[in-house]
Steps between C-alpha positions, in 0.01 A plus 500: 500500500455866580597792276486862612473802271554865587426835336389846601148416383305265274770474233586165658171352375643413157790296638277345770253385234790360294618299802143385561472373141833312520446362851142538622599310815751763617391699803540866403590791728434841341673781691446861390528849645184711459615720791824591320416496132586616243863397531615662175542858633689386814876527537686171452577477873140572598366254244741234627372544855140461385591195292683339793195549723271338242749215448531438874122474530504236227804321643320455833276252316807288417466482120725282287572796269425873470421665167567875489214570259593865452745645251584805713568294813708255297718789378559660840436245775599158365854498650365592846220243478740225396749596771231462765304197377732277300602221506208383716243666269595535131411848370396534134504848348304635204692618194327661198480248214732702275710200399217282362331801340819592318565143390206530262662794322409864533375758532409464868329736744538480878208632701609588853439744782653847457755417774620189318492647149847625412647363824855359500350160586269490199764650270737225615248228410449658158876513444546139612203336331368728225809655349414379151141628484333840511355563846261778603455566872141606571417661837151418626414762765199407708444155348612294801294718736195472275535120490543491878177697546321304225403839353396406148483857368849577627634168368365572152644853503846385614507212251394732216771751593770230505375349174531846345871502593555149361632489141255347256756249370580326832475123496513449876416691818670415829273550802757645740272523805312206649180704530489538120458125449154523660381718209688322222182466293445876503861565411482248215188667364672840514825405326352243260433130538796421271741638762633234741486596869773370730427484872705338777239310704537163330879512510525588870244233593699236310826624654355476851413135440847430362665662802320264737537191281132464407337416167171638364196292594203692357246233597586499872234577761481868602697638794425787735537877478622743766479876433709746702430873465789691663542196725131460591326180396208590277286401204602581143448874439177589324696640204651156438159371395507737203764283335490143369807411707335609823180314417702186422676511837172562682316221314769238559524597867122490545495152342770398746 
């Protein structure tokens, strides 16, 4: 079994680690785009072209499924990716966990990139899944970039700024960018440990297995890891080692 994941950068680590925990034996292909990131400021057409290039690099390794481990790419490029790759390669997008966060009752905050905050896409999800609770959209300028660079000072500053915009009475925070899941502990400390954080990594990992008819097997022997940086086969980026998810992937692969 081989599962590919794609993102502009290291945001895919959270979903990759979730897949690794569910099915250690899956061979993973991590395809990202350091030459073209960040994707957020790009036009939808430009972003779609970059996403297609990253997806094609992954598809060349003949995976059983492709996880689009990026909220921005899922918003803008998912139809094009599915048109090109399906049905031979199932494509699983990433949707902010607004529905499960709202199910617990409000108030809820959604942390997302400035481009996603207030977007018709996010407003539509709020309307569809969180109509009965109070929702605050919190833009997090610079947080994804700081996580990508593993710049701890910048991460702390961006998290503190977003926490300052988050109402004190929220019961849940939706992590609306895959990069944010890598610093969930810092976000939890900033908003209060009583606040439940809702990421997407676990859900997309489970959905990928369902799409290819596989069950979790957490005790299976570890599989391999292929890293593609703008199409070039490489090692995991140095910044990945700053996060538990990156260290998990590296450790399991080294053991293999």
